[in-house]
Coordinates of N, CA, C and O in Angstrom, one line a residue:
X3 N -83.9 39.1 77.1 CA -85.1 38.7 77.8 C -85.0 38.9 79.2 O -84.0 38.5 79.7
X4 N -86.0 39.3 79.9 CA -85.9 39.3 81.5 C -85.7 38.3 82.3 O -84.8 38.4 83.1
X5 N -85.8 37.1 81.5 CA -85.9 35.7 82.4 C -84.1 35.5 82.4 O -83.9 34.9 83.5
X6 N -83.6 35.9 81.2 CA -82.2 35.6 81.2 C -81.4 36.7 82.3 O -80.5 36.2 82.8
X7 N -81.8 37.9 82.2 CA -81.3 39.0 83.1 C -81.5 38.5 84.6 O -80.7 38.7 85.4
X8 N -82.6 38.1 84.7 CA -82.9 37.4 86.2 C -82.2 36.2 86.5 O -81.5 36.3 87.8
X9 N -81.7 35.3 85.9 CA -80.8 34.5 85.9 C -79.6 34.8 86.4 O -78.7 34.3 87.2
X10 N -79.1 35.8 85.6 CA -77.8 36.4 85.8 C -77.5 36.9 87.1 O -76.5 36.7 87.7
X11 N -78.6 37.8 87.4 CA -78.5 38.5 88.9 C -78.8 37.4 89.9 O -77.8 37.4 90.9
X12 N -79.6 36.3 89.8 CA -79.5 35.3 90.8 C -78.2 34.5 90.8 O -77.6 34.3 92.0
X13 N -77.8 34.0 89.8 CA -76.3 33.7 89.7 C -75.3 34.3 90.3 O -74.3 33.9 91.2
X14 N -75.0 35.6 90.2 CA -74.4 36.4 90.5 C -74.3 36.8 92.0 O -73.3 36.6 92.8
X15 N -75.5 36.9 92.7 CA -75.6 37.0 93.9 C -75.4 35.8 94.8 O -75.1 35.8 95.8
X16 N -76.1 34.9 94.2 CA -75.7 33.6 95.1 C -74.5 32.9 95.0 O -73.8 32.7 95.7
X17 N -73.9 32.6 93.9 CA -72.9 31.8 93.4 C -71.6 32.8 93.8 O -70.4 32.2 94.2
X18 N -71.7 34.0 93.8 CA -70.4 34.8 94.0 C -70.7 35.7 95.4 O -69.9 36.6 95.7
X19 N -71.7 35.5 96.1 CA -71.9 36.2 97.1 C -72.0 37.5 97.2 O -71.7 38.4 98.3
X20 N -72.5 38.1 96.0 CA -72.7 39.7 96.2 C -73.8 40.1 96.8 O -74.7 39.4 97.3
X21 N -73.6 41.3 97.4 CA -74.7 41.7 98.3 C -76.1 42.0 97.5 O -75.9 42.4 96.3
X22 N -77.2 42.1 98.1 CA -78.2 42.4 97.5 C -78.3 44.0 96.8 O -77.6 44.8 97.3
X23 N -78.3 43.9 95.7 CA -78.3 45.4 94.8 C -76.8 45.2 94.1 O -76.8 45.8 92.9
X24 N -75.8 44.4 94.6 CA -74.6 44.5 93.6 C -74.7 43.9 92.3 O -74.2 44.3 91.4
X25 N -75.4 42.7 92.5 CA -75.4 42.1 91.1 C -76.3 42.7 90.1 O -75.9 42.7 89.0
X26 N -77.5 43.2 90.4 CA -78.2 44.0 89.6 C -77.7 45.3 89.2 O -78.0 45.6 88.0
X27 N -76.9 46.1 90.1 CA -76.1 47.1 89.5 C -74.8 46.9 88.9 O -74.1 47.8 88.3
X28 N -74.4 45.6 88.9 CA -73.0 45.3 88.1 C -73.1 45.7 86.7 O -74.0 45.4 86.2
X29 N -72.1 46.3 86.2 CA -71.9 46.7 84.9 C -71.0 45.6 84.1 O -69.9 45.0 84.6
X30 N -71.2 45.5 82.7 CA -70.2 44.4 82.1 C -68.9 44.4 82.2 O -68.1 43.9 82.5
X31 N -68.4 45.9 82.2 CA -66.9 46.1 82.6 C -66.4 45.8 83.7 O -65.2 45.6 83.9
X32 N -67.3 45.5 84.7 CA -66.9 45.0 86.1 C -66.8 43.5 86.1 O -66.8 43.2 87.1
X33 N -67.2 42.9 85.1 CA -67.2 41.2 85.1 C -66.3 40.9 84.3 O -66.4 41.2 82.9
X34 N -65.2 40.3 84.8 CA -63.9 39.8 84.0 C -64.2 38.4 83.7 O -64.2 37.5 84.6
X35 N -64.7 37.9 82.5 CA -64.8 36.5 82.1 C -63.4 36.0 81.8 O -62.2 37.0 81.5
X36 N -62.9 34.7 81.6 CA -61.7 34.0 81.3 C -61.3 34.6 80.0 O -60.2 35.0 79.9
X37 N -62.2 34.8 78.9 CA -61.7 35.4 77.8 C -61.2 36.8 77.8 O -60.3 37.2 76.9
X38 N -61.9 37.7 78.7 CA -61.2 39.0 78.5 C -59.7 39.1 79.4 O -59.2 40.1 79.2
X39 N -59.5 38.0 80.0 CA -58.2 38.0 80.6 C -57.1 37.2 79.5 O -56.0 36.8 80.1
X40 N -57.7 36.7 78.4 CA -56.8 36.1 77.5 C -56.8 34.5 78.0 O -55.9 33.8 77.6
X41 N -57.8 33.9 78.9 CA -57.6 32.5 79.2 C -58.8 31.8 78.6 O -59.7 32.3 78.2
X42 N -58.5 30.5 78.2 CA -59.6 29.8 77.6 C -60.3 28.9 78.8 O -61.5 28.5 78.3
X43 N -59.9 29.0 80.2 CA -60.7 28.8 81.1 C -60.3 29.4 82.5 O -59.7 30.5 82.6
X44 N -61.0 29.0 83.7 CA -60.6 29.6 84.9 C -61.9 30.4 85.6 O -62.9 30.3 84.8
X45 N -61.5 31.2 86.4 CA -62.7 31.8 87.3 C -63.1 33.1 86.5 O -62.5 33.5 85.5
X46 N -64.5 33.4 86.9 CA -64.9 34.8 86.5 C -64.7 35.8 87.8 O -64.9 34.9 88.6
X47 N -64.3 36.8 87.4 CA -64.2 37.9 88.6 C -65.4 38.9 88.4 O -65.7 39.6 87.4
X48 N -66.0 39.4 89.5 CA -67.0 40.5 89.6 C -66.0 41.6 90.6 O -65.6 41.2 91.6
X49 N -65.8 42.7 89.7 CA -65.2 43.7 90.6 C -65.8 44.5 91.4 O -67.0 45.1 90.5
X50 N -66.1 44.8 92.4 CA -67.0 45.6 93.1 C -66.4 46.9 93.4 O -65.3 47.0 94.2
X51 N -66.5 47.8 92.8 CA -66.1 49.0 92.8 C -66.6 49.9 93.9 O -67.6 50.2 94.1
X52 N -65.5 50.5 94.4 CA -65.9 51.3 95.6 C -66.9 52.7 95.2 O -67.6 53.3 95.8
X53 N -66.7 53.1 94.0 CA -67.1 54.4 93.3 C -68.8 53.8 92.9 O -69.4 54.7 92.8
X54 N -68.9 52.6 92.1 CA -70.0 52.4 91.5 C -71.2 52.0 92.6 O -72.4 52.0 92.2
X55 N -70.8 51.5 93.7 CA -71.7 51.1 94.8 C -72.0 51.8 95.6 O -71.2 52.4 96.3
X56 N -73.2 51.8 96.3 CA -73.6 52.5 97.6 C -73.7 51.8 98.8 O -74.4 51.3 99.5
X57 N -72.2 51.6 99.2 CA -71.8 50.6 100.3 C -70.7 51.3 101.3 O -69.9 52.2 100.7
X58 N -70.9 51.5 102.6 CA -70.2 52.1 103.3 C -68.8 51.4 103.4 O -68.6 50.1 103.7
X59 N -67.6 52.1 103.0 CA -66.4 51.4 103.1 C -65.4 51.9 104.4 O -65.7 53.0 104.5
X60 N -64.6 51.1 104.6 CA -63.6 51.5 105.8 C -62.5 52.2 104.9 O -62.3 52.3 103.6
X61 N -61.9 53.3 105.7 CA -60.9 54.2 105.1 C -60.0 53.2 104.4 O -59.3 52.2 105.1
X62 N -59.5 53.8 103.1 CA -58.2 52.9 102.7 C -58.8 51.7 101.9 O -57.9 51.3 101.4
X63 N -60.1 51.2 102.0 CA -60.4 50.2 101.2 C -60.6 50.6 99.9 O -61.4 51.6 99.6
X64 N -59.9 50.0 98.7 CA -60.2 50.1 97.4 C -61.3 49.0 96.9 O -62.1 48.5 97.5
X65 N -61.2 48.9 95.6 CA -61.9 48.1 94.9 C -61.9 46.7 95.2 O -60.8 46.4 95.8
X66 N -63.0 45.8 95.4 CA -63.1 44.4 95.9 C -63.3 43.6 94.9 O -63.8 44.1 93.6
X67 N -63.1 42.5 94.9 CA -63.6 41.3 93.8 C -64.0 40.1 94.6 O -63.7 39.7 95.7
X68 N -64.9 39.5 93.8 CA -65.3 38.0 94.1 C -65.1 37.3 93.0 O -65.2 37.7 92.0
X69 N -64.8 36.1 93.2 CA -64.7 35.1 92.2 C -65.8 33.9 92.1 O -66.6 33.7 92.9
X70 N -66.3 33.4 90.6 CA -67.1 32.5 90.4 C -66.5 31.4 89.7 O -65.7 31.7 88.8
X71 N -66.5 30.4 90.1 CA -65.5 29.3 89.6 C -66.2 28.0 89.1 O -65.7 27.0 88.3
X72 N -67.6 28.0 89.1 CA -68.4 26.9 88.5 C -68.4 26.8 86.8 O -69.0 27.9 86.5
X73 N -67.7 26.0 86.3 CA -67.7 26.1 84.6 C -69.0 26.3 84.1 O -69.3 27.1 83.3
X74 N -70.2 25.6 84.4 CA -71.4 26.0 84.0 C -71.9 27.2 83.9 O -72.6 27.9 83.0
X75 N -71.8 27.8 85.1 CA -72.2 29.2 85.2 C -71.4 30.2 84.6 O -72.0 31.2 84.0
X76 N -70.1 29.8 84.5 CA -69.1 30.6 83.6 C -69.7 30.7 82.3 O -69.6 31.6 81.6
X77 N -69.9 29.5 81.7 CA -70.4 29.4 80.4 C -71.8 30.2 80.1 O -71.7 30.8 79.1
X78 N -72.7 30.1 81.1 CA -73.7 30.8 81.0 C -73.2 32.6 80.8 O -74.1 33.1 80.0
X79 N -72.7 32.9 81.8 CA -72.3 34.3 81.8 C -71.5 34.7 80.4 O -71.5 35.7 79.7
X80 N -70.7 33.9 79.8 CA -70.0 34.1 78.6 C -71.0 34.2 77.4 O -71.0 35.3 76.5
X81 N -72.0 33.4 77.4 CA -73.4 33.6 76.5 C -73.8 34.8 76.6 O -74.0 35.3 75.6
X82 N -74.5 34.9 77.8 CA -75.3 35.9 78.1 C -74.6 37.5 77.9 O -75.3 38.5 77.3
X83 N -73.3 37.6 78.3 CA -72.6 38.8 78.0 C -71.8 38.9 76.8 O -71.0 39.9 76.5
X84 N -72.0 38.0 75.8 CA -71.2 37.9 74.6 C -71.4 39.4 74.0 O -70.2 39.8 73.2
X85 N -72.5 39.9 73.7 CA -72.4 41.3 73.0 C -72.7 42.2 73.8 O -73.2 43.4 73.3
X86 N -72.7 42.3 75.1 CA -73.0 43.4 75.9 C -72.2 44.5 76.1 O -70.8 44.1 76.0
X87 N -72.4 45.7 75.7 CA -71.6 46.9 75.8 C -71.0 47.1 77.1 O -71.7 46.6 78.2
X88 N -69.6 47.5 77.4 CA -69.0 47.8 78.7 C -70.2 48.5 79.7 O -70.0 48.2 81.0
X89 N -71.0 49.3 79.6 CA -71.9 50.1 80.3 C -72.9 49.3 80.6 O -73.7 49.8 81.5
X90 N -73.4 48.1 79.9 CA -74.6 47.3 80.2 C -74.7 47.0 81.6 O -73.6 46.3 82.1
X91 N -76.0 47.1 82.4 CA -76.0 46.6 83.5 C -76.3 45.4 83.6 O -77.1 44.9 82.5
X92 N -75.9 44.4 84.4 CA -76.6 43.1 84.6 C -77.9 42.8 84.7 O -78.6 42.1 84.0
X93 N -78.7 43.8 85.3 CA -80.1 43.8 85.4 C -80.7 45.2 84.8 O -80.4 46.4 85.5
X94 N -81.0 45.2 83.6 CA -81.3 46.2 82.7 C -82.5 46.9 83.1 O -83.1 47.9 82.5
X95 N -83.5 46.3 84.0 CA -84.8 46.6 84.3 C -85.0 47.5 85.4 O -84.0 47.4 86.4
X96 N -86.3 48.0 85.8 CA -86.4 48.6 87.2 C -86.4 47.4 88.4 O -86.6 46.3 88.1
X97 N -86.1 47.7 89.6 CA -85.9 46.8 90.5 C -87.4 46.1 90.8 O -87.5 44.8 91.0
X98 N -88.4 46.6 90.5 CA -89.8 46.2 90.6 C -89.9 44.9 89.6 O -90.8 44.2 89.8
X99 N -89.3 45.0 88.5 CA -89.4 43.9 87.4 C -88.9 42.6 88.2 O -89.3 41.6 88.0
X100 N -87.8 42.9 88.6 CA -87.0 42.0 89.3 C -87.5 41.4 90.4 O -87.7 39.9 90.5
X101 N -88.5 42.1 91.3 CA -89.2 41.5 92.3 C -90.3 40.9 91.9 O -90.7 39.7 92.4
X102 N -91.0 41.2 90.9 CA -92.1 40.5 90.1 C -91.8 39.3 89.6 O -92.3 38.2 89.3
X103 N -90.5 39.2 88.8 CA -90.0 37.9 88.1 C -89.5 37.1 89.2 O -89.8 35.8 89.0
X104 N -88.9 37.5 90.5 CA -88.8 36.7 91.7 C -90.2 35.9 91.9 O -90.1 34.7 92.2
X105 N -91.2 37.0 92.2 CA -92.5 36.2 92.7 C -93.1 35.2 91.9 O -93.5 34.2 92.0
X106 N -93.0 35.5 90.3 CA -93.4 34.7 89.3 C -92.8 33.4 89.3 O -93.2 32.2 89.2
X107 N -91.5 33.6 89.2 CA -90.8 32.2 89.0 C -90.2 31.2 90.2 O -90.5 30.3 90.2
X108 N -90.1 31.9 91.5 CA -89.7 31.4 92.5 C -90.8 30.9 93.4 O -91.1 30.0 93.9
X109 N -91.8 32.0 93.5 CA -93.0 31.9 94.2 C -94.0 31.1 93.8 O -94.6 30.2 94.1
X110 N -94.5 31.3 92.4 CA -95.4 30.6 91.5 C -95.1 29.4 90.8 O -95.7 28.4 90.9
X111 N -94.0 29.5 89.9 CA -93.5 28.4 89.0 C -92.9 27.4 90.3 O -93.3 26.1 90.1
X112 N -92.0 27.6 91.0 CA -91.3 26.6 91.8 C -92.3 26.4 93.1 O -91.7 25.5 93.7
X113 N -93.0 27.4 93.3 CA -94.1 27.0 94.7 C -93.3 27.1 95.9 O -93.6 26.3 96.8
X114 N -92.2 28.0 96.0 CA -91.5 28.0 97.2 C -92.0 29.4 98.0 O -92.5 30.4 97.5
X115 N -91.8 29.0 99.3 CA -92.3 30.4 100.1 C -91.3 31.5 99.8 O -90.3 31.4 99.9
X116 N -91.9 32.7 99.7 CA -91.3 33.7 99.5 C -91.3 35.0 100.2 O -91.0 36.3 99.9
X117 N -91.9 34.6 101.4 CA -92.3 35.6 102.6 C -90.8 36.2 103.2 O -90.2 35.2 103.3
X118 N -91.1 37.4 103.6 CA -89.6 37.9 104.0 C -89.5 37.3 105.5 O -88.2 37.4 106.2
X119 N -90.6 36.7 106.1 CA -90.2 36.2 107.3 C -89.6 34.9 107.7 O -88.7 34.7 108.5
X120 N -90.0 33.9 106.5 CA -89.5 32.5 106.7 C -89.1 32.0 105.4 O -88.7 30.9 105.2
X121 N -89.3 32.7 104.1 CA -88.9 32.1 103.1 C -87.7 32.6 102.0 O -87.0 33.2 102.6
X122 N -87.7 32.3 101.0 CA -86.8 32.6 100.1 C -87.1 34.0 99.5 O -87.9 34.2 99.0
X123 N -85.9 35.0 99.7 CA -86.1 36.2 99.3 C -84.9 36.7 98.3 O -83.7 35.9 98.5
X124 N -84.9 37.7 97.6 CA -83.7 38.1 96.9 C -82.6 38.4 97.8 O -81.3 38.1 97.7
X125 N -82.8 38.8 99.1 CA -81.9 39.1 100.1 C -81.1 38.0 100.7 O -80.1 37.9 101.4
X126 N -81.9 36.9 100.6 CA -81.6 35.7 101.1 C -80.4 34.9 100.3 O -79.7 33.9 100.8
X127 N -80.2 35.3 99.1 CA -79.1 34.7 98.2 C -77.5 34.8 98.8 O -77.0 33.7 98.7
X128 N -77.2 35.8 99.2 CA -76.0 36.0 99.7 C -75.7 35.1 101.1 O -74.6 34.6 101.3
X129 N -76.6 34.9 101.8 CA -76.5 33.8 103.0 C -76.6 32.5 102.7 O -76.0 31.7 103.2
X130 N -77.5 32.3 101.6 CA -77.2 31.0 101.0 C -75.9 30.5 100.3 O -75.4 29.5 100.6
X131 N -75.4 31.6 99.9 CA -73.9 31.4 99.4 C -72.9 31.0 100.5 O -72.3 30.2 100.4
X132 N -73.3 32.0 101.6 CA -72.4 31.7 102.8 C -72.3 30.2 103.4 O -71.4 29.6 103.6
X133 N -73.6 30.0 103.3 CA -73.9 28.6 104.0 C -73.1 27.2 103.4 O -72.8 26.6 103.5
X134 N -73.6 27.5 101.6 CA -72.8 26.6 100.8 C -71.4 26.5 101.0 O -71.0 25.6 100.7
X135 N -70.8 27.8 101.0 CA -69.4 27.9 101.1 C -68.9 27.4 102.5 O -67.7 26.7 102.7
X136 N -69.6 27.4 103.7 CA -69.2 26.8 104.7 C -69.3 25.4 105.1 O -68.4 25.0 105.7
X137 N -70.4 24.7 104.5 CA -70.9 23.3 104.9 C -69.5 22.4 104.2 O -69.2 21.4 105.3
X138 N -69.0 22.3 103.5 CA -67.9 21.5 102.9 C -66.7 21.4 103.9 O -65.9 20.6 104.2
X139 N -66.2 22.7 104.2 CA -65.2 22.8 105.1 C -65.2 23.5 106.4 O -64.3 23.0 107.2
X140 N -66.2 24.1 106.5 CA -66.5 24.7 108.0 C -65.2 25.8 108.3 O -65.1 26.3 109.2
X141 N -64.8 26.2 107.3 CA -63.6 27.4 107.3 C -64.5 28.6 107.1 O -64.9 29.2 106.2
X142 N -64.4 29.4 108.4 CA -65.2 30.7 108.7 C -64.4 31.7 107.9 O -64.9 32.8 107.2
X143 N -63.0 31.5 107.8 CA -62.2 32.5 107.2 C -62.3 32.7 105.8 O -62.5 33.9 105.1
X144 N -62.5 31.4 105.2 CA -62.7 31.5 103.9 C -64.3 32.0 103.4 O -64.5 32.8 102.4
X145 N -65.4 31.7 104.3 CA -66.5 32.3 104.1 C -66.4 33.7 104.3 O -67.1 34.8 103.3
X146 N -65.8 34.3 105.3 CA -65.5 35.7 105.3 C -64.7 36.6 104.1 O -65.3 37.5 103.8
X147 N -63.9 35.9 103.7 CA -63.2 36.3 102.3 C -64.1 36.5 101.2 O -64.1 37.6 100.8
X148 N -64.9 35.4 101.1 CA -65.9 35.4 100.0 C -66.8 36.4 99.9 O -67.5 36.8 99.1
X149 N -67.3 36.9 101.3 CA -68.1 37.7 101.4 C -67.6 39.2 101.7 O -68.6 40.2 101.7
X150 N -66.3 39.2 101.5 CA -65.7 40.4 101.6 C -66.0 41.3 102.9 O -66.0 42.3 103.1
X151 N -65.9 40.4 104.2 CA -66.4 41.1 105.6 C -64.9 41.6 106.0 O -64.2 40.9 105.9
X152 N -64.9 42.5 106.6 CA -63.7 43.1 107.2 C -63.4 42.5 108.4 O -62.0 42.2 108.8
X153 N -64.3 41.7 109.2 CA -63.9 41.3 110.4 C -64.8 40.0 110.8 O -65.4 39.5 109.8
X154 N -64.4 39.1 111.8 CA -65.3 38.0 112.0 C -66.7 38.3 112.3 O -67.8 37.5 112.2
X155 N -67.0 39.4 113.2 CA -68.2 39.8 113.5 C -69.5 39.8 112.5 O -70.5 38.9 112.9
X156 N -69.5 40.3 111.4 CA -70.5 40.2 110.5 C -70.8 38.6 110.1 O -71.9 38.4 110.0
X157 N -69.8 37.9 110.0 CA -69.7 36.5 109.3 C -70.4 35.7 110.6 O -71.1 34.9 110.4
X158 N -69.9 35.9 111.9 CA -70.5 34.9 112.7 C -72.0 35.3 113.2 O -72.7 34.5 113.8
X159 N -72.6 36.6 112.6 CA -74.1 36.8 112.7 C -74.8 36.2 111.6 O -76.3 35.9 112.0
X160 N -74.2 35.4 110.8 CA -75.1 34.7 109.7 C -75.5 33.4 110.4 O -74.8 32.7 111.2
X161 N -76.8 33.0 109.9 CA -77.2 31.9 110.3 C -76.6 30.6 109.6 O -77.3 29.8 109.2
X162 N -75.4 30.2 109.9 CA -74.7 28.9 109.3 C -75.1 27.9 109.7 O -75.2 27.6 111.0
X163 N -75.3 26.9 109.2 CA -75.5 25.6 109.7 C -74.5 24.9 110.3 O -73.4 24.8 109.9
X164 N -74.7 24.2 111.6 CA -73.5 23.5 112.2 C -73.2 22.5 111.3 O -73.7 21.9 110.7
X165 N -71.8 22.1 111.6 CA -71.2 20.8 111.0 C -71.6 19.7 111.7 O -71.8 19.5 112.8

């Protein structure tokens, strides 16, 4: 069902700080659940492949990963991906379906502003992740690591809330 796929993309991009498009293009084989690693619990890993995604990489940079540690979200992914074949995309539909689902659920059902100038957009999920990661600790280095930034400049450009 498209609503479950929508939830998977939103959770991946927000909770793990994936770039816009990384969540929807992620394949099952790049999502390492605790059970895939022989563990009964623990984090979920999203492996961001240098070859699979259209991101400009620095020379010598290989695959990257980000983690998701919220147990309830991990349980959702274990359920959602239980029968998914390795090549299955997290978002199996066209991008226009994702945008319409965002408009329907976030704009209409939740009645939130989804305009690109001041509201919640699919692109704002990553910045929301950064803010949520920054607020409890004020640790900019940890935020930079979770966003997979190479240096401080991209992280400092984010509109993080002051402590």
